[in-house]
Amino acid sequence: MTDQPARTNAIAPPDAAPAANTRRAYGADWADFTRWCRMQGTPPLPPDPGTVALYLADRAAGLAPGTVARRLSGLAWNARQRGFELDRADPRIAKVLAAIPDAPVKRKAAL
C-alpha cells in the first residue's frame, strides 16, 4: 500500500452524465434543432439521420468542425434522454461532416 490518495474519476464512464457546461451546450443544440425542425415542418423525434444531416449542413456555415461535431453529440445525447437512438454513423451524416472544411488555424502575432 502507498500513502498516496487513490485517483477517482480519472476517466468518466461512458454512461456518465455530461458536465454542467456540456449539458447547457447540448440543451442549446437541442433547442436550435427543434426550432429548425419546426421551421422545416418536420418532427424532431424520432431523430431521422437524413433530417439531422440537412440540419448540420444548414448550420455548418461559419462553424468550426468541432462545433458541428459537438452539435451532433448534443442531438444524439438529447435523443437518448428521450428514449431514441440517433445513428451518428449514418452515411448521410458522415457525408455532411466530411464536407465541412477544416477551420483555419488562428495564430497570434509574435511579440
PDB file as gemmi writes it, atoms N, CA and C in Angstrom:
CRYST1    1.000    1.000    1.000  90.00  90.00  90.00 P 1                      
ATOM      1  N   MET A   1       0.841  -1.181   0.000  1.00  0.00           N  
ATOM      2  CA  MET A   1       0.000   0.000   0.000  1.00  0.00           C  
ATOM      3  C   MET A   1       0.883   1.240   0.000  1.00  0.00           C  
ATOM      4  N   THR A   2       0.377   2.260  -0.657  1.00  0.00           N  
ATOM      5  CA  THR A   2       1.097   3.527  -0.676  1.00  0.00           C  
ATOM      6  C   THR A   2       0.311   4.543   0.129  1.00  0.00           C  
ATOM      7  N   ASP A   3       0.986   5.625   0.481  1.00  0.00           N  
ATOM      8  CA  ASP A   3       0.326   6.690   1.231  1.00  0.00           C  
ATOM      9  C   ASP A   3      -0.347   7.711   0.316  1.00  0.00           C  
ATOM     10  N   GLN A   4      -0.250   7.500  -0.995  1.00  0.00           N  
ATOM     11  CA  GLN A   4      -0.860   8.434  -1.931  1.00  0.00           C  
ATOM     12  C   GLN A   4      -2.365   8.179  -2.010  1.00  0.00           C  
ATOM     13  N   PRO A   5      -3.145   9.249  -2.144  1.00  0.00           N  
ATOM     14  CA  PRO A   5      -4.591   9.065  -2.266  1.00  0.00           C  
ATOM     15  C   PRO A   5      -4.939   8.379  -3.585  1.00  0.00           C  
ATOM     16  N   ALA A   6      -5.991   7.600  -3.549  1.00  0.00           N  
ATOM     17  CA  ALA A   6      -6.441   6.913  -4.755  1.00  0.00           C  
ATOM     18  C   ALA A   6      -7.008   7.923  -5.734  1.00  0.00           C  
ATOM     19  N   ARG A   7      -6.736   7.708  -7.013  1.00  0.00           N  
ATOM     20  CA  ARG A   7      -7.304   8.567  -8.044  1.00  0.00           C  
ATOM     21  C   ARG A   7      -8.727   8.100  -8.312  1.00  0.00           C  
ATOM     22  N   THR A   8      -9.629   9.029  -8.290  1.00  0.00           N  
ATOM     23  CA  THR A   8     -11.012   8.689  -8.594  1.00  0.00           C  
ATOM     24  C   THR A   8     -11.480   9.500  -9.773  1.00  0.00           C  
ATOM     25  N   ASN A   9     -12.323   8.895 -10.564  1.00  0.00           N  
ATOM     26  CA  ASN A   9     -12.921   9.576 -11.715  1.00  0.00           C  
ATOM     27  C   ASN A   9     -11.871  10.137 -12.671  1.00  0.00           C  
ATOM     28  N   ALA A  10     -10.753   9.438 -12.841  1.00  0.00           N  
ATOM     29  CA  ALA A  10      -9.750   9.906 -13.786  1.00  0.00           C  
ATOM     30  C   ALA A  10     -10.349   9.974 -15.185  1.00  0.00           C  
ATOM     31  N   ILE A  11     -11.144   8.982 -15.514  1.00  0.00           N  
ATOM     32  CA  ILE A  11     -11.853   8.963 -16.787  1.00  0.00           C  
ATOM     33  C   ILE A  11     -13.300   8.616 -16.470  1.00  0.00           C  
ATOM     34  N   ALA A  12     -14.217   9.447 -16.926  1.00  0.00           N  
ATOM     35  CA  ALA A  12     -15.621   9.203 -16.644  1.00  0.00           C  
ATOM     36  C   ALA A  12     -16.110   8.004 -17.444  1.00  0.00           C  
ATOM     37  N   PRO A  13     -16.947   7.171 -16.854  1.00  0.00           N  
ATOM     38  CA  PRO A  13     -17.501   6.048 -17.606  1.00  0.00           C  
ATOM     39  C   PRO A  13     -18.365   6.556 -18.759  1.00  0.00           C  
ATOM     40  N   PRO A  14     -18.519   5.760 -19.815  1.00  0.00           N  
ATOM     41  CA  PRO A  14     -19.241   6.231 -20.999  1.00  0.00           C  
ATOM     42  C   PRO A  14     -20.686   6.646 -20.730  1.00  0.00           C  
ATOM     43  N   ASP A  15     -21.324   6.074 -19.715  1.00  0.00           N  
ATOM     44  CA  ASP A  15     -22.715   6.408 -19.453  1.00  0.00           C  
ATOM     45  C   ASP A  15     -22.869   7.512 -18.406  1.00  0.00           C  
ATOM     46  N   ALA A  16     -21.759   8.131 -18.016  1.00  0.00           N  
ATOM     47  CA  ALA A  16     -21.816   9.196 -17.012  1.00  0.00           C  
ATOM     48  C   ALA A  16     -22.496  10.422 -17.600  1.00  0.00           C  
ATOM     49  N   ALA A  17     -23.169  11.165 -16.749  1.00  0.00           N  
ATOM     50  CA  ALA A  17     -23.822  12.397 -17.192  1.00  0.00           C  
ATOM     51  C   ALA A  17     -22.756  13.413 -17.575  1.00  0.00           C  
ATOM     52  N   PRO A  18     -23.008  14.175 -18.634  1.00  0.00           N  
ATOM     53  CA  PRO A  18     -22.029  15.196 -19.015  1.00  0.00           C  
ATOM     54  C   PRO A  18     -21.932  16.291 -17.956  1.00  0.00           C  
ATOM     55  N   ALA A  19     -20.841  17.006 -17.996  1.00  0.00           N  
ATOM     56  CA  ALA A  19     -20.628  18.127 -17.078  1.00  0.00           C  
ATOM     57  C   ALA A  19     -21.680  19.203 -17.325  1.00  0.00           C  
ATOM     58  N   ALA A  20     -21.855  20.083 -16.362  1.00  0.00           N  
ATOM     59  CA  ALA A  20     -22.900  21.115 -16.431  1.00  0.00           C  
ATOM     60  C   ALA A  20     -22.774  21.982 -17.684  1.00  0.00           C  
ATOM     61  N   ASN A  21     -21.569  22.419 -18.023  1.00  0.00           N  
ATOM     62  CA  ASN A  21     -21.385  23.253 -19.220  1.00  0.00           C  
ATOM     63  C   ASN A  21     -21.742  22.486 -20.484  1.00  0.00           C  
ATOM     64  N   THR A  22     -21.401  21.210 -20.513  1.00  0.00           N  
ATOM     65  CA  THR A  22     -21.732  20.376 -21.678  1.00  0.00           C  
ATOM     66  C   THR A  22     -23.236  20.212 -21.783  1.00  0.00           C  
ATOM     67  N   ARG A  23     -23.900  19.976 -20.649  1.00  0.00           N  
ATOM     68  CA  ARG A  23     -25.366  19.842 -20.667  1.00  0.00           C  
ATOM     69  C   ARG A  23     -26.028  21.129 -21.166  1.00  0.00           C  
ATOM     70  N   ARG A  24     -25.494  22.273 -20.752  1.00  0.00           N  
ATOM     71  CA  ARG A  24     -26.039  23.549 -21.234  1.00  0.00           C  
ATOM     72  C   ARG A  24     -25.866  23.664 -22.753  1.00  0.00           C  
ATOM     73  N   ALA A  25     -24.693  23.315 -23.241  1.00  0.00           N  
ATOM     74  CA  ALA A  25     -24.441  23.376 -24.686  1.00  0.00           C  
ATOM     75  C   ALA A  25     -25.351  22.396 -25.426  1.00  0.00           C  
ATOM     76  N   TYR A  26     -25.485  21.181 -24.885  1.00  0.00           N  
ATOM     77  CA  TYR A  26     -26.365  20.186 -25.508  1.00  0.00           C  
ATOM     78  C   TYR A  26     -27.810  20.674 -25.508  1.00  0.00           C  
ATOM     79  N   GLY A  27     -28.227  21.347 -24.433  1.00  0.00           N  
ATOM     80  CA  GLY A  27     -29.584  21.890 -24.375  1.00  0.00           C  
ATOM     81  C   GLY A  27     -29.800  22.950 -25.435  1.00  0.00           C  
ATOM     82  N   ALA A  28     -28.805  23.820 -25.614  1.00  0.00           N  
ATOM     83  CA  ALA A  28     -28.893  24.856 -26.647  1.00  0.00           C  
ATOM     84  C   ALA A  28     -28.917  24.221 -28.040  1.00  0.00           C  
ATOM     85  N   ASP A  29     -28.122  23.162 -28.231  1.00  0.00           N  
ATOM     86  CA  ASP A  29     -28.110  22.462 -29.518  1.00  0.00           C  
ATOM     87  C   ASP A  29     -29.488  21.876 -29.806  1.00  0.00           C  
ATOM     88  N   TRP A  30     -30.094  21.256 -28.788  1.00  0.00           N  
ATOM     89  CA  TRP A  30     -31.409  20.638 -28.960  1.00  0.00           C  
ATOM     90  C   TRP A  30     -32.465  21.700 -29.255  1.00  0.00           C  
ATOM     91  N   ALA A  31     -32.413  22.816 -28.542  1.00  0.00           N  
ATOM     92  CA  ALA A  31     -33.379  23.890 -28.771  1.00  0.00           C  
ATOM     93  C   ALA A  31     -33.254  24.423 -30.200  1.00  0.00           C  
ATOM     94  N   ASP A  32     -32.025  24.582 -30.681  1.00  0.00           N  
ATOM     95  CA  ASP A  32     -31.819  25.065 -32.040  1.00  0.00           C  
ATOM     96  C   ASP A  32     -32.338  24.053 -33.054  1.00  0.00           C  
ATOM     97  N   PHE A  33     -32.069  22.774 -32.818  1.00  0.00           N  
ATOM     98  CA  PHE A  33     -32.527  21.722 -33.730  1.00  0.00           C  
ATOM     99  C   PHE A  33     -34.053  21.662 -33.779  1.00  0.00           C  
ATOM    100  N   THR A  34     -34.702  21.706 -32.627  1.00  0.00           N  
ATOM    101  CA  THR A  34     -36.168  21.622 -32.625  1.00  0.00           C  
ATOM    102  C   THR A  34     -36.789  22.857 -33.281  1.00  0.00           C  
ATOM    103  N   ARG A  35     -36.180  24.019 -33.074  1.00  0.00           N  
ATOM    104  CA  ARG A  35     -36.651  25.249 -33.742  1.00  0.00           C  
ATOM    105  C   ARG A  35     -36.503  25.109 -35.258  1.00  0.00           C  
ATOM    106  N   TRP A  36     -35.342  24.598 -35.695  1.00  0.00           N  
ATOM    107  CA  TRP A  36     -35.092  24.381 -37.126  1.00  0.00           C  
ATOM    108  C   TRP A  36     -36.104  23.396 -37.695  1.00  0.00           C  
ATOM    109  N   CYS A  37     -36.376  22.311 -36.964  1.00  0.00           N  
ATOM    110  CA  CYS A  37     -37.354  21.307 -37.419  1.00  0.00           C  
ATOM    111  C   CYS A  37     -38.736  21.934 -37.579  1.00  0.00           C  
ATOM    112  N   ARG A  38     -39.135  22.754 -36.608  1.00  0.00           N  
ATOM    113  CA  ARG A  38     -40.431  23.434 -36.700  1.00  0.00           C  
ATOM    114  C   ARG A  38     -40.505  24.287 -37.966  1.00  0.00           C  
ATOM    115  N   MET A  39     -39.424  24.999 -38.249  1.00  0.00           N  
ATOM    116  CA  MET A  39     -39.391  25.859 -39.435  1.00  0.00           C  
ATOM    117  C   MET A  39     -39.436  25.046 -40.731  1.00  0.00           C  
ATOM    118  N   GLN A  40     -38.928  23.813 -40.664  1.00  0.00           N  
ATOM    119  CA  GLN A  40     -38.930  22.937 -41.838  1.00  0.00           C  
ATOM    120  C   GLN A  40     -40.215  22.118 -41.945  1.00  0.00           C  
ATOM    121  N   GLY A  41     -41.013  22.127 -40.870  1.00  0.00           N  
ATOM    122  CA  GLY A  41     -42.241  21.342 -40.863  1.00  0.00           C  
ATOM    123  C   GLY A  41     -42.013  19.857 -40.664  1.00  0.00           C  
ATOM    124  N   THR A  42     -40.934  19.522 -39.960  1.00  0.00           N  
ATOM    125  CA  THR A  42     -40.609  18.118 -39.714  1.00  0.00           C  
ATOM    126  C   THR A  42     -40.472  17.883 -38.211  1.00  0.00           C  
ATOM    127  N   PRO A  43     -40.884  16.720 -37.723  1.00  0.00           N  
ATOM    128  CA  PRO A  43     -40.768  16.462 -36.283  1.00  0.00           C  
ATOM    129  C   PRO A  43     -39.323  16.151 -35.891  1.00  0.00           C  
ATOM    130  N   PRO A  44     -38.896  16.608 -34.719  1.00  0.00           N  
ATOM    131  CA  PRO A  44     -37.525  16.312 -34.279  1.00  0.00           C  
ATOM    132  C   PRO A  44     -37.359  14.874 -33.780  1.00  0.00           C  
ATOM    133  N   LEU A  45     -38.444  14.253 -33.386  1.00  0.00           N  
ATOM    134  CA  LEU A  45     -38.394  12.879 -32.872  1.00  0.00           C  
ATOM    135  C   LEU A  45     -39.361  12.009 -33.651  1.00  0.00           C  
ATOM    136  N   PRO A  46     -38.985  10.771 -33.919  1.00  0.00           N  
ATOM    137  CA  PRO A  46     -37.662  10.200 -33.704  1.00  0.00           C  
ATOM    138  C   PRO A  46     -36.651  10.873 -34.623  1.00  0.00           C  
ATOM    139  N   PRO A  47     -35.393  10.922 -34.187  1.00  0.00           N  
ATOM    140  CA  PRO A  47     -34.390  11.651 -34.970  1.00  0.00           C  
ATOM    141  C   PRO A  47     -34.045  10.909 -36.265  1.00  0.00           C  
ATOM    142  N   ASP A  48     -34.443  11.481 -37.373  1.00  0.00           N  
ATOM    143  CA  ASP A  48     -34.147  10.890 -38.676  1.00  0.00           C  
ATOM    144  C   ASP A  48     -32.754  11.340 -39.116  1.00  0.00           C  
ATOM    145  N   PRO A  49     -31.850  10.407 -39.434  1.00  0.00           N  
ATOM    146  CA  PRO A  49     -30.497  10.808 -39.843  1.00  0.00           C  
ATOM    147  C   PRO A  49     -30.475  11.745 -41.049  1.00  0.00           C  
ATOM    148  N   GLY A  50     -31.425  11.587 -41.967  1.00  0.00           N  
ATOM    149  CA  GLY A  50     -31.482  12.488 -43.112  1.00  0.00           C  
ATOM    150  C   GLY A  50     -31.808  13.910 -42.688  1.00  0.00           C  
ATOM    151  N   THR A  51     -32.736  14.050 -41.760  1.00  0.00           N  
ATOM    152  CA  THR A  51     -33.096  15.369 -41.237  1.00  0.00           C  
ATOM    153  C   THR A  51     -31.922  15.970 -40.480  1.00  0.00           C  
ATOM    154  N   VAL A  52     -31.260  15.158 -39.667  1.00  0.00           N  
ATOM    155  CA  VAL A  52     -30.103  15.641 -38.906  1.00  0.00           C  
ATOM    156  C   VAL A  52     -28.995  16.083 -39.868  1.00  0.00           C  
ATOM    157  N   ALA A  53     -28.785  15.334 -40.939  1.00  0.00           N  
ATOM    158  CA  ALA A  53     -27.758  15.700 -41.913  1.00  0.00           C  
ATOM    159  C   ALA A  53     -28.092  17.051 -42.560  1.00  0.00           C  
ATOM    160  N   LEU A  54     -29.356  17.250 -42.915  1.00  0.00           N  
ATOM    161  CA  LEU A  54     -29.757  18.537 -43.502  1.00  0.00           C  
ATOM    162  C   LEU A  54     -29.566  19.680 -42.506  1.00  0.00           C  
ATOM    163  N   TYR A  55     -29.925  19.423 -41.251  1.00  0.00           N  
ATOM    164  CA  TYR A  55     -29.736  20.432 -40.202  1.00  0.00           C  
ATOM    165  C   TYR A  55     -28.258  20.798 -40.058  1.00  0.00           C  
ATOM    166  N   LEU A  56     -27.399  19.785 -39.968  1.00  0.00           N  
ATOM    167  CA  LEU A  56     -25.970  20.047 -39.794  1.00  0.00           C  
ATOM    168  C   LEU A  56     -25.405  20.804 -40.994  1.00  0.00           C  
ATOM    169  N   ALA A  57     -25.829  20.423 -42.188  1.00  0.00           N  
ATOM    170  CA  ALA A  57     -25.350  21.116 -43.387  1.00  0.00           C  
ATOM    171  C   ALA A  57     -25.804  22.575 -43.375  1.00  0.00           C  
ATOM    172  N   ASP A  58     -27.031  22.808 -42.950  1.00  0.00           N  
ATOM    173  CA  ASP A  58     -27.560  24.168 -42.892  1.00  0.00           C  
ATOM    174  C   ASP A  58     -26.822  25.012 -41.860  1.00  0.00           C  
ATOM    175  N   ARG A  59     -26.499  24.426 -40.734  1.00  0.00           N  
ATOM    176  CA  ARG A  59     -25.882  25.166 -39.639  1.00  0.00           C  
ATOM    177  C   ARG A  59     -24.351  25.202 -39.713  1.00  0.00           C  
ATOM    178  N   ALA A  60     -23.744  24.417 -40.593  1.00  0.00           N  
ATOM    179  CA  ALA A  60     -22.282  24.292 -40.619  1.00  0.00           C  
ATOM    180  C   ALA A  60     -21.570  25.549 -41.096  1.00  0.00           C  
ATOM    181  N   ALA A  61     -22.245  26.366 -41.891  1.00  0.00           N  
ATOM    182  CA  ALA A  61     -21.600  27.562 -42.436  1.00  0.00           C  
ATOM    183  C   ALA A  61     -21.108  28.450 -41.300  1.00  0.00           C  
ATOM    184  N   GLY A  62     -19.825  28.713 -41.314  1.00  0.00           N  
ATOM    185  CA  GLY A  62     -19.246  29.604 -40.325  1.00  0.00           C  
ATOM    186  C   GLY A  62     -18.888  28.952 -38.995  1.00  0.00           C  
ATOM    187  N   LEU A  63     -19.183  27.660 -38.853  1.00  0.00           N  
ATOM    188  CA  LEU A  63     -18.846  26.976 -37.598  1.00  0.00           C  
ATOM    189  C   LEU A  63     -17.609  26.109 -37.784  1.00  0.00           C  
ATOM    190  N   ALA A  64     -16.837  25.992 -36.739  1.00  0.00           N  
ATOM    191  CA  ALA A  64     -15.675  25.106 -36.767  1.00  0.00           C  
ATOM    192  C   ALA A  64     -16.165  23.656 -36.804  1.00  0.00           C  
ATOM    193  N   PRO A  65     -15.402  22.760 -37.425  1.00  0.00           N  
ATOM    194  CA  PRO A  65     -15.798  21.347 -37.471  1.00  0.00           C  
ATOM    195  C   PRO A  65     -16.078  20.775 -36.079  1.00  0.00           C  
ATOM    196  N   GLY A  66     -15.311  21.196 -35.092  1.00  0.00           N  
ATOM    197  CA  GLY A  66     -15.521  20.701 -33.731  1.00  0.00           C  
ATOM    198  C   GLY A  66     -16.869  21.130 -33.162  1.00  0.00           C  
ATOM    199  N   THR A  67     -17.317  22.325 -33.530  1.00  0.00           N  
ATOM    200  CA  THR A  67     -18.621  22.807 -33.066  1.00  0.00           C  
ATOM    201  C   THR A  67     -19.740  21.999 -33.699  1.00  0.00           C  
ATOM    202  N   VAL A  68     -19.607  21.700 -34.975  1.00  0.00           N  
ATOM    203  CA  VAL A  68     -20.617  20.893 -35.662  1.00  0.00           C  
ATOM    204  C   VAL A  68     -20.650  19.488 -35.051  1.00  0.00           C  
ATOM    205  N   ALA A  69     -19.482  18.927 -34.780  1.00  0.00           N  
ATOM    206  CA  ALA A  69     -19.419  17.594 -34.160  1.00  0.00           C  
ATOM    207  C   ALA A  69     -20.051  17.627 -32.766  1.00  0.00           C  
ATOM    208  N   ARG A  70     -19.825  18.707 -32.017  1.00  0.00           N  
ATOM    209  CA  ARG A  70     -20.440  18.832 -30.700  1.00  0.00           C  
ATOM    210  C   ARG A  70     -21.954  18.922 -30.817  1.00  0.00           C  
ATOM    211  N   ARG A  71     -22.434  19.637 -31.833  1.00  0.00           N  
ATOM    212  CA  ARG A  71     -23.889  19.714 -32.039  1.00  0.00           C  
ATOM    213  C   ARG A  71     -24.459  18.331 -32.314  1.00  0.00           C  
ATOM    214  N   LEU A  72     -23.764  17.552 -33.107  1.00  0.00           N  
ATOM    215  CA  LEU A  72     -24.213  16.183 -33.374  1.00  0.00           C  
ATOM    216  C   LEU A  72     -24.238  15.376 -32.084  1.00  0.00           C  
ATOM    217  N   SER A  73     -23.215  15.520 -31.261  1.00  0.00           N  
ATOM    218  CA  SER A  73     -23.185  14.826 -29.972  1.00  0.00           C  
ATOM    219  C   SER A  73     -24.351  15.271 -29.099  1.00  0.00           C  
ATOM    220  N   GLY A  74     -24.636  16.572 -29.117  1.00  0.00           N  
ATOM    221  CA  GLY A  74     -25.750  17.099 -28.342  1.00  0.00           C  
ATOM    222  C   GLY A  74     -27.081  16.530 -28.801  1.00  0.00           C  
ATOM    223  N   LEU A  75     -27.260  16.413 -30.106  1.00  0.00           N  
ATOM    224  CA  LEU A  75     -28.501  15.848 -30.626  1.00  0.00           C  
ATOM    225  C   LEU A  75     -28.626  14.378 -30.245  1.00  0.00           C  
ATOM    226  N   ALA A  76     -27.533  13.637 -30.363  1.00  0.00           N  
ATOM    227  CA  ALA A  76     -27.565  12.215 -30.010  1.00  0.00           C  
ATOM    228  C   ALA A  76     -27.861  12.035 -28.524  1.00  0.00           C  
ATOM    229  N   TRP A  77     -27.234  12.851 -27.673  1.00  0.00           N  
ATOM    230  CA  TRP A  77     -27.453  12.745 -26.231  1.00  0.00           C  
ATOM    231  C   TRP A  77     -28.902  13.078 -25.880  1.00  0.00           C  
ATOM    232  N   ASN A  78     -29.421  14.163 -26.450  1.00  0.00           N  
ATOM    233  CA  ASN A  78     -30.805  14.546 -26.183  1.00  0.00           C  
ATOM    234  C   ASN A  78     -31.789  13.491 -26.681  1.00  0.00           C  
ATOM    235  N   ALA A  79     -31.521  12.904 -27.829  1.00  0.00           N  
ATOM    236  CA  ALA A  79     -32.393  11.841 -28.337  1.00  0.00           C  
ATOM    237  C   ALA A  79     -32.401  10.660 -27.366  1.00  0.00           C  
ATOM    238  N   ARG A  80     -31.211  10.276 -26.875  1.00  0.00           N  
ATOM    239  CA  ARG A  80     -31.126   9.161 -25.910  1.00  0.00           C  
ATOM    240  C   ARG A  80     -31.907   9.457 -24.646  1.00  0.00           C  
ATOM    241  N   GLN A  81     -31.859  10.713 -24.191  1.00  0.00           N  
ATOM    242  CA  GLN A  81     -32.591  11.094 -22.984  1.00  0.00           C  
ATOM    243  C   GLN A  81     -34.098  10.947 -23.186  1.00  0.00           C  
ATOM    244  N   ARG A  82     -34.537  10.974 -24.426  1.00  0.00           N  
ATOM    245  CA  ARG A  82     -35.957  10.860 -24.746  1.00  0.00           C  
ATOM    246  C   ARG A  82     -36.322   9.460 -25.232  1.00  0.00           C  
ATOM    247  N   GLY A  83     -35.384   8.517 -25.114  1.00  0.00           N  
ATOM    248  CA  GLY A  83     -35.654   7.126 -25.454  1.00  0.00           C  
ATOM    249  C   GLY A  83     -35.446   6.756 -26.906  1.00  0.00           C  
ATOM    250  N   PHE A  84     -34.710   7.572 -27.652  1.00  0.00           N  
ATOM    251  CA  PHE A  84     -34.446   7.309 -29.061  1.00  0.00           C  
ATOM    252  C   PHE A  84     -32.947   7.199 -29.287  1.00  0.00           C  
ATOM    253  N   GLU A  85     -32.576   6.540 -30.368  1.00  0.00           N  
ATOM    254  CA  GLU A  85     -31.170   6.466 -30.762  1.00  0.00           C  
ATOM    255  C   GLU A  85     -30.997   7.196 -32.083  1.00  0.00           C  
ATOM    256  N   LEU A  86     -29.919   7.918 -32.209  1.00  0.00           N  
ATOM    257  CA  LEU A  86     -29.552   8.584 -33.455  1.00  0.00           C  
ATOM    258  C   LEU A  86     -28.327   7.874 -33.999  1.00  0.00           C  
ATOM    259  N   ASP A  87     -28.439   7.363 -35.217  1.00  0.00           N  
ATOM    260  CA  ASP A  87     -27.312   6.668 -35.848  1.00  0.00           C  
ATOM    261  C   ASP A  87     -26.325   7.695 -36.377  1.00  0.00           C  
ATOM    262  N   ARG A  88     -25.340   8.004 -35.534  1.00  0.00           N  
ATOM    263  CA  ARG A  88     -24.352   9.023 -35.900  1.00  0.00           C  
ATOM    264  C   ARG A  88     -23.454   8.575 -37.043  1.00  0.00           C  
ATOM    265  N   ALA A  89     -23.400   7.268 -37.304  1.00  0.00           N  
ATOM    266  CA  ALA A  89     -22.553   6.747 -38.381  1.00  0.00           C  
ATOM    267  C   ALA A  89     -23.309   6.652 -39.705  1.00  0.00           C  
ATOM    268  N   ASP A  90     -24.547   7.126 -39.748  1.00  0.00           N  
ATOM    269  CA  ASP A  90     -25.331   7.081 -40.982  1.00  0.00           C  
ATOM    270  C   ASP A  90     -24.551   7.776 -42.097  1.00  0.00           C  
ATOM    271  N   PRO A  91     -24.536   7.189 -43.300  1.00  0.00           N  
ATOM    272  CA  PRO A  91     -23.757   7.773 -44.403  1.00  0.00           C  
ATOM    273  C   PRO A  91     -24.136   9.215 -44.740  1.00  0.00           C  
ATOM    274  N   ARG A  92     -25.390   9.588 -44.557  1.00  0.00           N  
ATOM    275  CA  ARG A  92     -25.792  10.965 -44.864  1.00  0.00           C  
ATOM    276  C   ARG A  92     -25.148  11.949 -43.898  1.00  0.00           C  
ATOM    277  N   ILE A  93     -25.080  11.567 -42.633  1.00  0.00           N  
ATOM    278  CA  ILE A  93     -24.431  12.426 -41.641  1.00  0.00           C  
ATOM    279  C   ILE A  93     -22.931  12.463 -41.893  1.00  0.00           C  
ATOM    280  N   ALA A  94     -22.341  11.297 -42.163  1.00  0.00           N  
ATOM    281  CA  ALA A  94     -20.897  11.227 -42.421  1.00  0.00           C  
ATOM    282  C   ALA A  94     -20.512  12.077 -43.621  1.00  0.00           C  
ATOM    283  N   LYS A  95     -21.354  12.084 -44.641  1.00  0.00           N  
ATOM    284  CA  LYS A  95     -21.062  12.875 -45.849  1.00  0.00           C  
ATOM    285  C   LYS A  95     -21.037  14.370 -45.523  1.00  0.00           C  
ATOM    286  N   VAL A  96     -21.980  14.817 -44.715  1.00  0.00           N  
ATOM    287  CA  VAL A  96     -22.019  16.232 -44.327  1.00  0.00           C  
ATOM    288  C   VAL A  96     -20.785  16.589 -43.500  1.00  0.00           C  
ATOM    289  N   LEU A  97     -20.456  15.751 -42.532  1.00  0.00           N  
ATOM    290  CA  LEU A  97     -19.291  16.026 -41.678  1.00  0.00           C  
ATOM    291  C   LEU A  97     -18.006  16.058 -42.498  1.00  0.00           C  
ATOM    292  N   ALA A  98     -17.893  15.160 -43.469  1.00  0.00           N  
ATOM    293  CA  ALA A  98     -16.683  15.112 -44.299  1.00  0.00           C  
ATOM    294  C   ALA A  98     -16.565  16.342 -45.198  1.00  0.00           C  
ATOM    295  N   ALA A  99     -17.686  16.963 -45.523  1.00  0.00           N  
ATOM    296  CA  ALA A  99     -17.671  18.117 -46.432  1.00  0.00           C  
ATOM    297  C   ALA A  99     -17.358  19.429 -45.727  1.00  0.00           C  
ATOM    298  N   ILE A 100     -17.319  19.422 -44.406  1.00  0.00           N  
ATOM    299  CA  ILE A 100     -17.046  20.652 -43.665  1.00  0.00           C  
ATOM    300  C   ILE A 100     -15.540  20.917 -43.715  1.00  0.00           C  
ATOM    301  N   PRO A 101     -15.143  22.066 -44.246  1.00  0.00           N  
ATOM    302  CA  PRO A 101     -13.702  22.340 -44.325  1.00  0.00           C  
ATOM    303  C   PRO A 101     -13.104  22.538 -42.937  1.00  0.00           C  
ATOM    304  N   ASP A 102     -11.860  22.163 -42.806  1.00  0.00           N  
ATOM    305  CA  ASP A 102     -11.160  22.391 -41.543  1.00  0.00           C  
ATOM    306  C   ASP A 102     -11.076  23.891 -41.279  1.00  0.00           C  
ATOM    307  N   ALA A 103     -11.231  24.231 -40.034  1.00  0.00           N  
ATOM    308  CA  ALA A 103     -11.120  25.638 -39.647  1.00  0.00           C  
ATOM    309  C   ALA A 103      -9.674  26.081 -39.773  1.00  0.00           C  
ATOM    310  N   PRO A 104      -9.453  27.281 -40.296  1.00  0.00           N  
ATOM    311  CA  PRO A 104      -8.063  27.763 -40.363  1.00  0.00           C  
ATOM    312  C   PRO A 104      -7.494  27.936 -38.962  1.00  0.00           C  
ATOM    313  N   VAL A 105      -6.229  27.655 -38.851  1.00  0.00           N  
ATOM    314  CA  VAL A 105      -5.555  27.812 -37.568  1.00  0.00           C  
ATOM    315  C   VAL A 105      -5.269  29.291 -37.363  1.00  0.00           C  
ATOM    316  N   LYS A 106      -5.740  29.819 -36.268  1.00  0.00           N  
ATOM    317  CA  LYS A 106      -5.508  31.232 -35.958  1.00  0.00           C  
ATOM    318  C   LYS A 106      -4.279  31.332 -35.078  1.00  0.00           C  
ATOM    319  N   ARG A 107      -3.293  32.014 -35.548  1.00  0.00           N  
ATOM    320  CA  ARG A 107      -2.068  32.178 -34.782  1.00  0.00           C  
ATOM    321  C   ARG A 107      -1.942  33.639 -34.354  1.00  0.00           C  
ATOM    322  N   LYS A 108      -1.473  33.807 -33.152  1.00  0.00           N  
ATOM    323  CA  LYS A 108      -1.232  35.160 -32.655  1.00  0.00           C  
ATOM    324  C   LYS A 108       0.094  35.660 -33.205  1.00  0.00           C  
ATOM    325  N   ALA A 109       0.115  36.927 -33.457  1.00  0.00           N  
ATOM    326  CA  ALA A 109       1.351  37.531 -33.952  1.00  0.00           C  
ATOM    327  C   ALA A 109       2.433  37.484 -32.866  1.00  0.00           C  
ATOM    328  N   ALA A 110       3.655  37.297 -33.303  1.00  0.00           N  
ATOM    329  CA  ALA A 110       4.770  37.277 -32.352  1.00  0.00           C  
ATOM    330  C   ALA A 110       4.927  38.639 -31.736  1.00  0.00           C  
ATOM    331  N   LEU A 111       5.314  38.658 -30.494  1.00  0.00           N  
ATOM    332  CA  LEU A 111       5.514  39.939 -29.783  1.00  0.00           C  
ATOM    333  C   LEU A 111       6.822  40.564 -30.123  1.00  0.00           C  
TER     334      LEU A 111                                                      
END                                                                             
